[in-house]
Amino acid sequence: NAGVTQTPKFRVLKTGQSMTLLCAQDMNHEYMYWYRQDPGMGLRLIHYSVGEGTTAKGEVPDGYNVSRLKKQNFLLGLESAAPSQTSVYFCASSYYGDYNEQFFGPGTRLTVL
Amino acid sequence: GIQVEQSPPDLILQEGANSTLRCNFSDSVNNLQWFHQNPWGQLINLFYIPSGTKQNGRLSATTVATERYSLLYISSSQTTDSGVYFCATYGGSQGNLIFGKGTKLSVKP
């Protein structure tokens, strides 16, 4: 049981490049989330999904897109990376919403030059 | 939205000492989690504790939902306990966790 995994672990992009971050969970969770962590800002929600085929915007969605084609995977895309997107990205999952524990992946450290 | 405040912001301990970290929240909650972010950046689930008390080895946590606070106790601290401790609770309709700013713990040998 691997829990929540993320690929890649590290990435450096140039401004304007695109990339996709992959999150996978093997716990049969319905809900999945993408957060970003910036110094002094804590973790903020980018997008989330309440089930296969669904996505919704979180607190800071601009510049990102997501897809949940399979229940176990949640992809985060950056179409045209900007230096302001330099951050650590965490994926999380839970069975459902409010009353359930969220489990986090190991994070992806992204630098945009 | 709900506010989550943690104290103290920084804590330096000698190995073997005990400590108490506090988390206050501005409204009633039905979910409260404690995490440890280790020096490598990984977020590790410590407790899921919407109310009551739980213990796991040298760590224990208590949430008093009616008084809107939670406490994390670390006994006989070790250098491997160093890192940042976050508490978090659900903040709204999006189902996301609202995190406090964390307590940075440094345990000296």
Coordinates of C-alpha atoms in Angstrom, one line a residue:
Chain A
N1 CA 0.0 0.0 0.0
A2 CA 1.9 3.0 -1.3
G3 CA -0.6 5.7 -0.1
V4 CA -0.3 8.9 -2.1
T5 CA 2.6 9.2 -4.6
Q6 CA 3.7 12.1 -6.7
T7 CA 5.9 12.5 -9.7
P8 CA 8.2 14.1 -10.3
K9 CA 9.9 15.0 -7.0
F10 CA 11.8 18.0 -8.4
R11 CA 11.5 20.0 -11.6
V12 CA 13.1 23.1 -13.0
L13 CA 11.2 25.0 -15.8
K14 CA 11.9 28.1 -17.8
T15 CA 9.2 30.7 -18.0
G16 CA 6.6 29.8 -20.6
Q17 CA 7.2 26.0 -20.5
S18 CA 4.5 23.6 -19.6
M19 CA 4.4 20.5 -17.4
T20 CA 2.1 18.0 -15.7
L21 CA 2.4 16.8 -12.2
L22 CA 0.9 13.4 -11.5
C23 CA -0.7 12.3 -8.3
A24 CA -1.7 8.7 -7.6
Q25 CA -3.5 7.1 -4.6
D26 CA -4.2 3.4 -4.0
M27 CA -6.6 3.9 -1.1
N28 CA -9.8 4.0 -3.2
H29 CA -10.4 7.6 -2.0
E30 CA -13.1 9.7 -3.7
Y31 CA -11.7 13.1 -2.9
M32 CA -8.3 14.4 -4.2
Y33 CA -6.7 17.8 -3.8
W34 CA -3.8 19.9 -5.0
Y35 CA -2.2 22.4 -2.6
R36 CA 0.8 24.6 -2.9
Q37 CA 3.1 25.6 0.0
D38 CA 4.9 28.9 -0.1
P39 CA 7.1 30.3 2.7
G40 CA 5.0 32.1 5.3
M41 CA 1.7 31.3 3.5
G42 CA 1.0 27.8 4.7
L43 CA -0.7 25.4 2.3
R44 CA -3.4 26.8 -0.1
L45 CA -5.8 24.8 -2.2
I46 CA -5.4 25.0 -6.0
H47 CA -8.0 22.6 -7.3
Y48 CA -9.8 19.6 -6.0
S49 CA -12.0 16.7 -7.2
V50 CA -14.9 14.9 -5.4
G51 CA -14.9 11.9 -7.7
E52 CA -13.8 10.5 -11.0
G53 CA -14.5 12.9 -13.9
T54 CA -15.1 15.9 -11.6
T55 CA -12.9 18.9 -10.8
A56 CA -13.4 22.2 -9.0
K57 CA -11.5 25.4 -8.3
G58 CA -9.9 26.1 -5.0
E59 CA -8.5 29.2 -3.4
V60 CA -5.7 29.9 -6.0
P61 CA -6.6 28.2 -9.3
D62 CA -5.3 30.7 -11.8
G63 CA -2.6 29.4 -14.1
Y64 CA -3.4 25.7 -13.4
N65 CA -5.6 23.1 -14.9
V66 CA -6.5 19.6 -13.6
S67 CA -8.0 16.4 -14.8
R68 CA -9.3 13.3 -13.0
L69 CA -9.9 10.7 -15.7
K70 CA -9.3 7.8 -13.4
K71 CA -10.4 7.6 -9.7
Q72 CA -6.8 6.9 -8.6
N73 CA -5.1 9.7 -10.5
F74 CA -5.3 13.5 -10.3
L75 CA -3.2 15.5 -12.7
L76 CA -2.1 19.1 -12.3
G77 CA -1.0 21.0 -15.4
L78 CA 0.8 24.3 -15.9
E79 CA 0.3 25.5 -19.4
S80 CA 2.7 28.4 -19.3
A81 CA 4.8 28.5 -16.2
A82 CA 5.6 31.7 -14.4
P83 CA 8.1 32.5 -11.7
S84 CA 5.2 33.1 -9.3
Q85 CA 4.5 29.3 -9.6
T86 CA 7.7 28.4 -8.0
S87 CA 6.5 26.4 -4.9
V88 CA 6.2 23.1 -3.3
Y89 CA 3.1 21.2 -4.6
F90 CA 1.3 18.6 -2.5
C91 CA -1.4 16.2 -3.5
A92 CA -3.8 14.8 -0.9
S93 CA -6.7 12.4 -0.8
S94 CA -9.5 11.4 1.5
Y95 CA -12.5 9.1 1.4
Y96 CA -14.9 12.0 1.4
G97 CA -14.9 15.6 2.7
D98 CA -15.4 17.2 6.1
Y99 CA -15.3 14.2 8.4
N100 CA -12.4 12.3 6.8
E101 CA -8.7 12.4 7.4
Q102 CA -6.6 13.7 4.5
F103 CA -3.4 11.9 3.5
F104 CA -0.6 13.8 1.7
G105 CA 1.9 12.8 -0.9
P106 CA 5.6 13.6 -0.5
G107 CA 5.5 16.8 -2.6
T108 CA 7.0 18.2 -5.8
R109 CA 9.5 21.0 -5.6
L110 CA 9.0 23.2 -8.7
T111 CA 11.3 26.1 -9.7
V112 CA 10.4 28.4 -12.6
L113 CA 13.3 30.5 -13.8
Chain B
G1 CA -13.7 31.8 7.0
I2 CA -12.3 29.8 9.9
Q3 CA -9.0 31.0 11.4
V4 CA -6.4 28.6 12.8
E5 CA -3.7 30.0 15.1
Q6 CA -0.8 28.0 16.5
S7 CA 1.6 28.8 19.3
P8 CA 4.4 29.1 19.9
P9 CA 5.7 29.9 16.5
D10 CA 9.2 28.7 17.4
L11 CA 10.4 26.3 20.1
I12 CA 13.9 25.1 20.9
L13 CA 14.3 22.2 23.2
Q14 CA 17.1 20.1 24.7
E15 CA 16.8 16.4 23.9
G16 CA 14.7 14.7 26.5
A17 CA 12.5 17.6 27.3
N18 CA 8.7 17.7 27.0
S19 CA 6.7 20.2 25.2
T20 CA 3.1 21.3 24.5
L21 CA 2.0 22.9 21.2
R22 CA -1.3 24.7 21.0
C23 CA -3.8 25.2 18.1
N24 CA -6.8 27.6 18.5
F25 CA -9.6 27.8 16.0
S26 CA -12.1 30.5 15.5
D27 CA -15.2 28.4 15.0
S28 CA -16.5 24.9 15.9
V29 CA -14.9 22.2 13.9
N30 CA -15.7 18.6 12.9
N31 CA -12.2 17.7 11.8
L32 CA -8.8 18.4 13.3
Q33 CA -5.5 17.0 12.1
W34 CA -1.9 17.4 13.3
F35 CA 1.0 17.0 10.9
H36 CA 4.7 16.9 11.2
Q37 CA 6.7 18.4 8.3
N38 CA 10.1 16.9 8.5
P39 CA 13.3 18.7 7.4
W40 CA 13.0 17.0 4.0
G41 CA 9.6 18.6 3.5
Q42 CA 7.3 15.6 3.9
L43 CA 4.0 16.0 5.6
I44 CA 3.4 13.2 8.0
N45 CA 0.0 12.6 9.5
L46 CA 0.2 12.4 13.3
F47 CA -3.4 12.5 14.5
Y48 CA -6.9 12.8 13.2
I49 CA -8.6 14.1 16.3
P50 CA -11.9 16.1 16.0
S51 CA -12.4 15.5 19.8
G52 CA -11.0 13.7 22.7
T53 CA -7.5 12.4 23.4
K54 CA -5.3 10.0 21.4
Q55 CA -1.8 8.7 22.1
N56 CA 0.9 7.3 19.8
G57 CA 4.1 6.5 21.5
R58 CA 5.7 9.7 22.8
L59 CA 3.1 11.9 21.2
S60 CA -0.4 12.5 22.3
A61 CA -3.1 15.0 21.3
T62 CA -6.2 16.4 22.9
T63 CA -9.0 18.4 21.2
V64 CA -11.6 20.3 23.2
A65 CA -14.0 21.2 20.5
T66 CA -16.4 23.1 22.7
E67 CA -13.5 25.4 23.7
R68 CA -12.0 25.5 20.2
Y69 CA -8.5 24.3 20.9
S70 CA -6.3 21.3 20.4
L71 CA -3.0 20.5 22.1
L72 CA -0.1 18.3 20.9
Y73 CA 2.2 16.9 23.6
I74 CA 5.7 15.6 22.8
S75 CA 7.4 13.8 25.6
S76 CA 11.1 12.9 25.9
S77 CA 11.9 14.8 22.7
Q78 CA 14.4 13.5 20.2
T79 CA 16.4 15.2 17.5
T80 CA 14.3 13.4 14.9
D81 CA 11.2 15.3 16.3
S82 CA 12.6 18.5 14.7
G83 CA 10.6 20.1 12.0
V84 CA 7.4 22.1 11.7
Y85 CA 4.2 21.0 13.3
F86 CA 0.9 22.0 11.7
C87 CA -2.7 21.7 12.8
A88 CA -5.4 21.9 10.2
T89 CA -9.2 21.8 10.0
Y90 CA -11.8 22.0 7.3
G91 CA -12.7 25.6 6.5
G92 CA -15.6 25.5 4.1
S93 CA -17.5 24.1 1.2
Q94 CA -14.5 23.2 -0.8
G95 CA -13.5 20.4 1.6
N96 CA -9.9 21.7 1.9
L97 CA -7.9 21.9 5.1
I98 CA -7.2 25.3 6.5
F99 CA -3.7 25.2 8.0
G100 CA -2.2 27.1 10.9
K101 CA 1.2 28.8 10.3
G102 CA 2.9 26.0 12.2
T103 CA 5.3 25.7 15.2
K104 CA 8.9 25.2 14.2
L105 CA 10.5 22.8 16.7
S106 CA 14.3 22.4 17.0
V107 CA 15.5 19.7 19.3
K108 CA 19.2 20.0 20.3
P109 CA 21.3 17.0 21.2

